[in-house]
Amino acid sequence: PAAQTGMQSVAQAGAQEEARAAQQASVPTQTGDVRWTPELAEAIAPYASNISVKPNALNRQAWIDGIKAPLDIETLEIIQNKRREVNVIYFGSRTHDDDLALINPVVARLKKEFPVQFFMIGGTRQKTGCEEWITLPVPNSEYYAFISWLRSVSEWMNIAVAPLSSQKPMNAFKSPLKFLENSICGLPTVCSKVVYGKLVENGVTAVVVDGDDPEAWYTALADLIRDRGKREQIARNARELVLEKHMISQEQCGKIK
């Protein structure tokens, strides 16, 4: 059917876009093991063979047992000079202009009303509308060095955000990996219902924003900024979920180079 063909084209184009972005982005990605969501696998199946669905999981050695290196001087100075009582972090490849547009309209308002700061790693090509964010440059693009650095950065943060616009067709094929990574770093995630709503429980393991209305993002973020106890409880619940159901061992991953 025409509709199905259209979605397959979107999936193909989106997968190519993500691959190109991963090569160019300042936020590194793991290579050598392609992970497909069921939705993406179904759309691509007529055009590719030997596709297997492997849900994202985190390498225990890298995310828990690995050395957490001290922050480099540049990152530490930026955070110490710009941080406030509550600090929000976003990270992702440079393909998320449309997604960040869900939050950008309310960032300045939140910063005016609350003692909160917003930090960004990667995230956007154009930076238009992101003037209120503080950019953290990645000092080492090697994947496992990035994990170590991100874990150290996360110790200074209080909330993570993971927006996905429902108006961007490729988003429907993505995985909830950012939730796993935020959670294992001990951060509560405010995320879109797109993709993440299938995995998390709203108010228990994350805060889910339904729809693309920036005001809904304002309400969700303002609530967590005000309520430290809620932030910490959601972070604990989320980390327990990831530890129990979304970790893989070194043996399952193969040797880390």
Tab-separated table of C-alpha atoms in Angstrom:
chain	number	residue	atom	x	y	z
A	1	PRO	CA	0.000	0.000	0.000
A	2	ALA	CA	1.052	3.585	-0.616
A	3	ALA	CA	1.018	4.492	3.065
A	4	GLN	CA	3.232	1.562	3.937
A	5	THR	CA	5.671	2.420	1.138
A	6	GLY	CA	5.821	5.979	2.430
A	7	MET	CA	6.679	4.845	5.942
A	8	GLN	CA	9.332	2.499	4.581
A	9	SER	CA	10.872	5.413	2.694
A	10	VAL	CA	10.833	7.508	5.851
A	11	ALA	CA	12.512	4.710	7.781
A	12	GLN	CA	15.193	4.254	5.128
A	13	ALA	CA	15.885	7.979	4.853
A	14	GLY	CA	15.894	8.385	8.597
A	15	ALA	CA	18.296	5.519	9.129
A	16	GLN	CA	20.677	7.023	6.562
A	17	GLU	CA	20.361	10.445	8.200
A	18	GLU	CA	21.130	9.047	11.631
A	19	ALA	CA	24.146	7.160	10.299
A	20	ARG	CA	25.555	10.296	8.644
A	21	ALA	CA	24.899	12.340	11.763
A	22	ALA	CA	26.617	9.791	13.956
A	23	GLN	CA	29.744	10.093	11.840
A	24	GLN	CA	29.760	13.893	12.052
A	25	ALA	CA	28.344	14.537	15.514
A	26	SER	CA	30.344	15.564	18.544
A	27	VAL	CA	28.414	12.966	20.560
A	28	PRO	CA	29.942	9.572	19.766
A	29	THR	CA	27.955	6.413	19.119
A	30	GLN	CA	28.902	2.759	19.441
A	31	THR	CA	29.621	1.056	16.139
A	32	GLY	CA	29.760	-2.535	15.002
A	33	ASP	CA	26.355	-3.684	16.299
A	34	VAL	CA	23.236	-2.279	14.631
A	35	ARG	CA	20.240	-2.172	16.945
A	36	TRP	CA	16.773	-2.241	15.367
A	37	THR	CA	13.470	-1.460	16.993
A	38	PRO	CA	10.565	-3.712	15.943
A	39	GLU	CA	8.970	-0.772	14.098
A	40	LEU	CA	12.112	0.011	12.110
A	41	ALA	CA	12.818	-3.646	11.358
A	42	GLU	CA	9.300	-4.097	9.989
A	43	ALA	CA	9.587	-1.045	7.731
A	44	ILE	CA	13.022	-1.970	6.393
A	45	ALA	CA	12.382	-5.711	6.000
A	46	PRO	CA	11.275	-5.559	2.311
A	47	TYR	CA	14.587	-3.910	1.408
A	48	ALA	CA	17.091	-5.755	3.604
A	49	SER	CA	17.794	-9.278	4.756
A	50	ASN	CA	19.047	-10.800	7.988
A	51	ILE	CA	17.530	-8.126	10.196
A	52	SER	CA	17.243	-9.069	13.834
A	53	VAL	CA	15.674	-7.011	16.584
A	54	LYS	CA	18.116	-6.414	19.421
A	55	PRO	CA	16.671	-4.072	22.034
A	56	ASN	CA	19.166	-1.562	23.360
A	57	ALA	CA	20.905	-2.469	26.585
A	58	LEU	CA	23.860	-1.020	28.446
A	59	ASN	CA	27.260	-2.615	28.893
A	60	ARG	CA	27.770	-3.123	32.622
A	61	GLN	CA	31.529	-2.765	32.422
A	62	ALA	CA	31.336	0.562	30.590
A	63	TRP	CA	28.464	2.151	32.508
A	64	ILE	CA	28.984	0.776	36.022
A	65	ASP	CA	32.315	-0.995	36.499
A	66	GLY	CA	34.423	1.194	34.215
A	67	ILE	CA	36.654	3.968	35.512
A	68	LYS	CA	34.853	7.287	35.920
A	69	ALA	CA	37.563	9.749	34.986
A	70	PRO	CA	37.796	13.212	36.584
A	71	LEU	CA	36.338	15.977	34.455
A	72	ASP	CA	38.678	17.877	32.181
A	73	ILE	CA	39.469	21.446	33.222
A	74	GLU	CA	37.365	23.091	30.461
A	75	THR	CA	34.191	21.159	31.297
A	76	LEU	CA	34.648	21.617	35.029
A	77	GLU	CA	35.116	25.387	34.681
A	78	ILE	CA	32.011	25.745	32.501
A	79	ILE	CA	29.846	23.775	34.918
A	80	GLN	CA	31.183	25.467	38.049
A	81	ASN	CA	30.758	28.934	36.545
A	82	LYS	CA	27.298	28.375	35.072
A	83	ARG	CA	25.566	25.842	37.317
A	84	ARG	CA	22.655	26.782	39.553
A	85	GLU	CA	20.655	25.022	42.262
A	86	VAL	CA	19.011	22.689	39.722
A	87	ASN	CA	20.805	21.682	36.517
A	88	VAL	CA	19.188	20.111	33.456
A	89	ILE	CA	21.144	18.153	30.832
A	90	TYR	CA	20.384	17.144	27.253
A	91	PHE	CA	22.688	15.104	25.038
A	92	GLY	CA	22.291	13.614	21.582
A	93	SER	CA	23.572	13.676	18.008
A	94	ARG	CA	23.182	16.841	15.942
A	95	THR	CA	19.858	15.838	14.377
A	96	HIS	CA	17.502	17.138	17.025
A	97	ASP	CA	16.613	20.725	16.080
A	98	ASP	CA	12.928	19.800	15.760
A	99	ASP	CA	12.957	17.916	19.053
A	100	LEU	CA	14.672	20.656	21.043
A	101	ALA	CA	12.147	23.129	19.621
A	102	LEU	CA	9.638	21.563	22.025
A	103	ILE	CA	11.653	22.827	25.007
A	104	ASN	CA	13.410	25.940	23.703
A	105	PRO	CA	10.385	28.255	24.040
A	106	VAL	CA	10.182	27.686	27.813
A	107	VAL	CA	13.866	27.509	28.789
A	108	ALA	CA	14.280	31.259	29.320
A	109	ARG	CA	11.029	31.385	31.293
A	110	LEU	CA	12.096	28.534	33.565
A	111	LYS	CA	15.495	30.147	34.135
A	112	LYS	CA	13.781	33.400	35.102
A	113	GLU	CA	11.324	31.773	37.503
A	114	PHE	CA	13.576	29.113	39.083
A	115	PRO	CA	17.248	28.709	40.045
A	116	VAL	CA	17.803	26.344	37.103
A	117	GLN	CA	20.410	26.019	34.367
A	118	PHE	CA	20.266	24.087	31.078
A	119	PHE	CA	23.298	22.287	29.631
A	120	MET	CA	23.558	20.716	26.164
A	121	ILE	CA	25.908	18.153	24.631
A	122	GLY	CA	25.543	17.953	20.840
A	123	GLY	CA	21.850	18.154	20.057
A	124	THR	CA	21.535	20.570	17.158
A	125	ARG	CA	23.305	21.739	14.023
A	126	GLN	CA	22.047	25.313	13.883
A	127	LYS	CA	21.844	26.321	17.568
A	128	THR	CA	18.965	28.617	16.543
A	129	GLY	CA	16.612	28.911	19.487
A	130	CYS	CA	19.151	27.290	21.808
A	131	GLU	CA	20.753	30.514	22.999
A	132	GLU	CA	19.670	29.887	26.584
A	133	TRP	CA	21.497	26.543	26.737
A	134	ILE	CA	25.096	26.177	27.914
A	135	THR	CA	27.079	23.966	25.524
A	136	LEU	CA	29.530	21.428	26.914
A	137	PRO	CA	32.146	20.448	24.287
A	138	VAL	CA	33.083	16.772	24.244
A	139	PRO	CA	36.829	16.449	24.948
A	140	ASN	CA	37.248	12.909	23.586
A	141	SER	CA	35.056	11.360	20.897
A	142	GLU	CA	36.114	7.772	21.575
A	143	TYR	CA	32.939	6.031	22.724
A	144	TYR	CA	34.082	4.591	26.034
A	145	ALA	CA	35.961	7.762	26.955
A	146	PHE	CA	32.704	9.620	26.301
A	147	ILE	CA	30.801	7.309	28.643
A	148	SER	CA	33.323	7.953	31.409
A	149	TRP	CA	33.095	11.711	30.813
A	150	LEU	CA	29.268	11.694	30.677
A	151	ARG	CA	29.059	9.800	33.957
A	152	SER	CA	31.231	12.468	35.583
A	153	VAL	CA	29.202	15.309	34.039
A	154	SER	CA	25.985	13.694	35.293
A	155	GLU	CA	27.154	13.973	38.892
A	156	TRP	CA	26.641	17.741	38.564
A	157	MET	CA	23.165	17.400	37.013
A	158	ASN	CA	19.697	16.925	38.513
A	159	ILE	CA	17.339	16.315	35.564
A	160	ALA	CA	17.749	14.943	32.039
A	161	VAL	CA	15.440	15.698	29.108
A	162	ALA	CA	14.678	13.517	26.084
A	163	PRO	CA	12.259	15.289	23.708
A	164	LEU	CA	11.061	13.675	20.471
A	165	SER	CA	8.676	15.533	18.208
A	166	SER	CA	5.639	13.557	17.085
A	167	GLN	CA	5.739	15.571	13.848
A	168	LYS	CA	9.051	14.007	12.779
A	169	PRO	CA	8.148	10.614	11.235
A	170	MET	CA	11.551	9.025	11.856
A	171	ASN	CA	11.132	9.470	15.599
A	172	ALA	CA	8.558	6.681	15.683
A	173	PHE	CA	11.326	4.233	14.752
A	174	LYS	CA	13.815	5.243	17.437
A	175	SER	CA	14.730	3.410	20.612
A	176	PRO	CA	14.508	4.603	24.236
A	177	LEU	CA	18.292	4.470	24.672
A	178	LYS	CA	18.582	7.971	26.155
A	179	PHE	CA	16.297	6.958	29.001
A	180	LEU	CA	18.551	3.986	29.777
A	181	GLU	CA	21.673	6.146	29.729
A	182	ASN	CA	20.167	8.962	31.779
A	183	SER	CA	18.837	6.489	34.319
A	184	ILE	CA	22.041	4.554	34.835
A	185	CYS	CA	23.727	7.922	35.445
A	186	GLY	CA	21.262	8.504	38.288
A	187	LEU	CA	19.133	11.172	36.601
A	188	PRO	CA	15.332	11.392	36.318
A	189	THR	CA	14.226	11.853	32.715
A	190	VAL	CA	11.515	14.135	31.386
A	191	CYS	CA	10.699	12.564	28.024
A	192	SER	CA	8.219	12.535	25.185
A	193	LYS	CA	5.494	9.914	24.993
A	194	VAL	CA	6.827	9.088	21.524
A	195	VAL	CA	9.017	5.967	21.950
A	196	TYR	CA	9.583	6.395	25.699
A	197	GLY	CA	5.942	5.931	26.666
A	198	LYS	CA	6.233	2.228	25.786
A	199	LEU	CA	8.964	1.619	28.359
A	200	VAL	CA	8.504	3.986	31.294
A	201	GLU	CA	5.738	4.527	33.829
A	202	ASN	CA	4.782	8.183	34.082
A	203	GLY	CA	5.560	9.625	37.494
A	204	VAL	CA	7.333	6.450	38.595
A	205	THR	CA	10.328	5.814	36.324
A	206	ALA	CA	10.141	9.041	34.287
A	207	VAL	CA	7.967	12.063	33.636
A	208	VAL	CA	6.207	11.651	30.292
A	209	VAL	CA	5.084	14.634	28.219
A	210	ASP	CA	2.197	13.737	25.915
A	211	GLY	CA	2.222	15.829	22.747
A	212	ASP	CA	4.328	18.657	21.355
A	213	ASP	CA	3.007	21.588	23.380
A	214	PRO	CA	5.894	23.546	24.962
A	215	GLU	CA	3.557	24.452	27.843
A	216	ALA	CA	3.326	20.769	28.738
A	217	TRP	CA	7.121	20.686	28.900
A	218	TYR	CA	7.070	23.779	31.105
A	219	THR	CA	4.636	22.132	33.522
A	220	ALA	CA	6.587	18.866	33.686
A	221	LEU	CA	9.951	20.547	34.195
A	222	ALA	CA	8.670	23.116	36.695
A	223	ASP	CA	7.181	20.316	38.794
A	224	LEU	CA	10.489	18.430	38.990
A	225	ILE	CA	12.513	21.595	39.548
A	226	ARG	CA	10.350	22.386	42.582
A	227	ASP	CA	10.279	18.873	44.022
A	228	ARG	CA	13.684	17.435	44.928
A	229	GLY	CA	12.143	14.414	46.617
A	230	LYS	CA	10.211	13.486	43.498
A	231	ARG	CA	13.313	13.893	41.328
A	232	GLU	CA	15.344	11.607	43.535
A	233	GLN	CA	12.629	8.949	43.850
A	234	ILE	CA	12.068	8.774	40.089
A	235	ALA	CA	15.841	8.567	39.560
A	236	ARG	CA	16.091	5.639	41.989
A	237	ASN	CA	13.162	3.820	40.399
A	238	ALA	CA	14.544	4.317	36.892
A	239	ARG	CA	18.036	3.141	37.779
A	240	GLU	CA	16.632	0.018	39.431
A	241	LEU	CA	14.599	-0.714	36.282
A	242	VAL	CA	17.647	-0.402	34.039
A	243	LEU	CA	19.839	-2.476	36.346
A	244	GLU	CA	17.241	-5.225	36.498
A	245	LYS	CA	16.121	-5.415	32.877
A	246	HIS	CA	18.385	-3.472	30.530
A	247	MET	CA	21.995	-4.405	31.257
A	248	ILE	CA	24.269	-6.826	29.417
A	249	SER	CA	27.537	-8.330	30.539
A	250	GLN	CA	30.977	-7.907	29.038
A	251	GLU	CA	30.770	-11.447	27.685
A	252	GLN	CA	27.547	-10.625	25.853
A	253	CYS	CA	29.045	-7.480	24.346
A	254	GLY	CA	32.351	-8.932	23.267
A	255	LYS	CA	35.706	-7.414	24.030
A	256	ILE	CA	35.872	-3.628	24.499
A	257	LYS	CA	38.742	-2.189	22.509
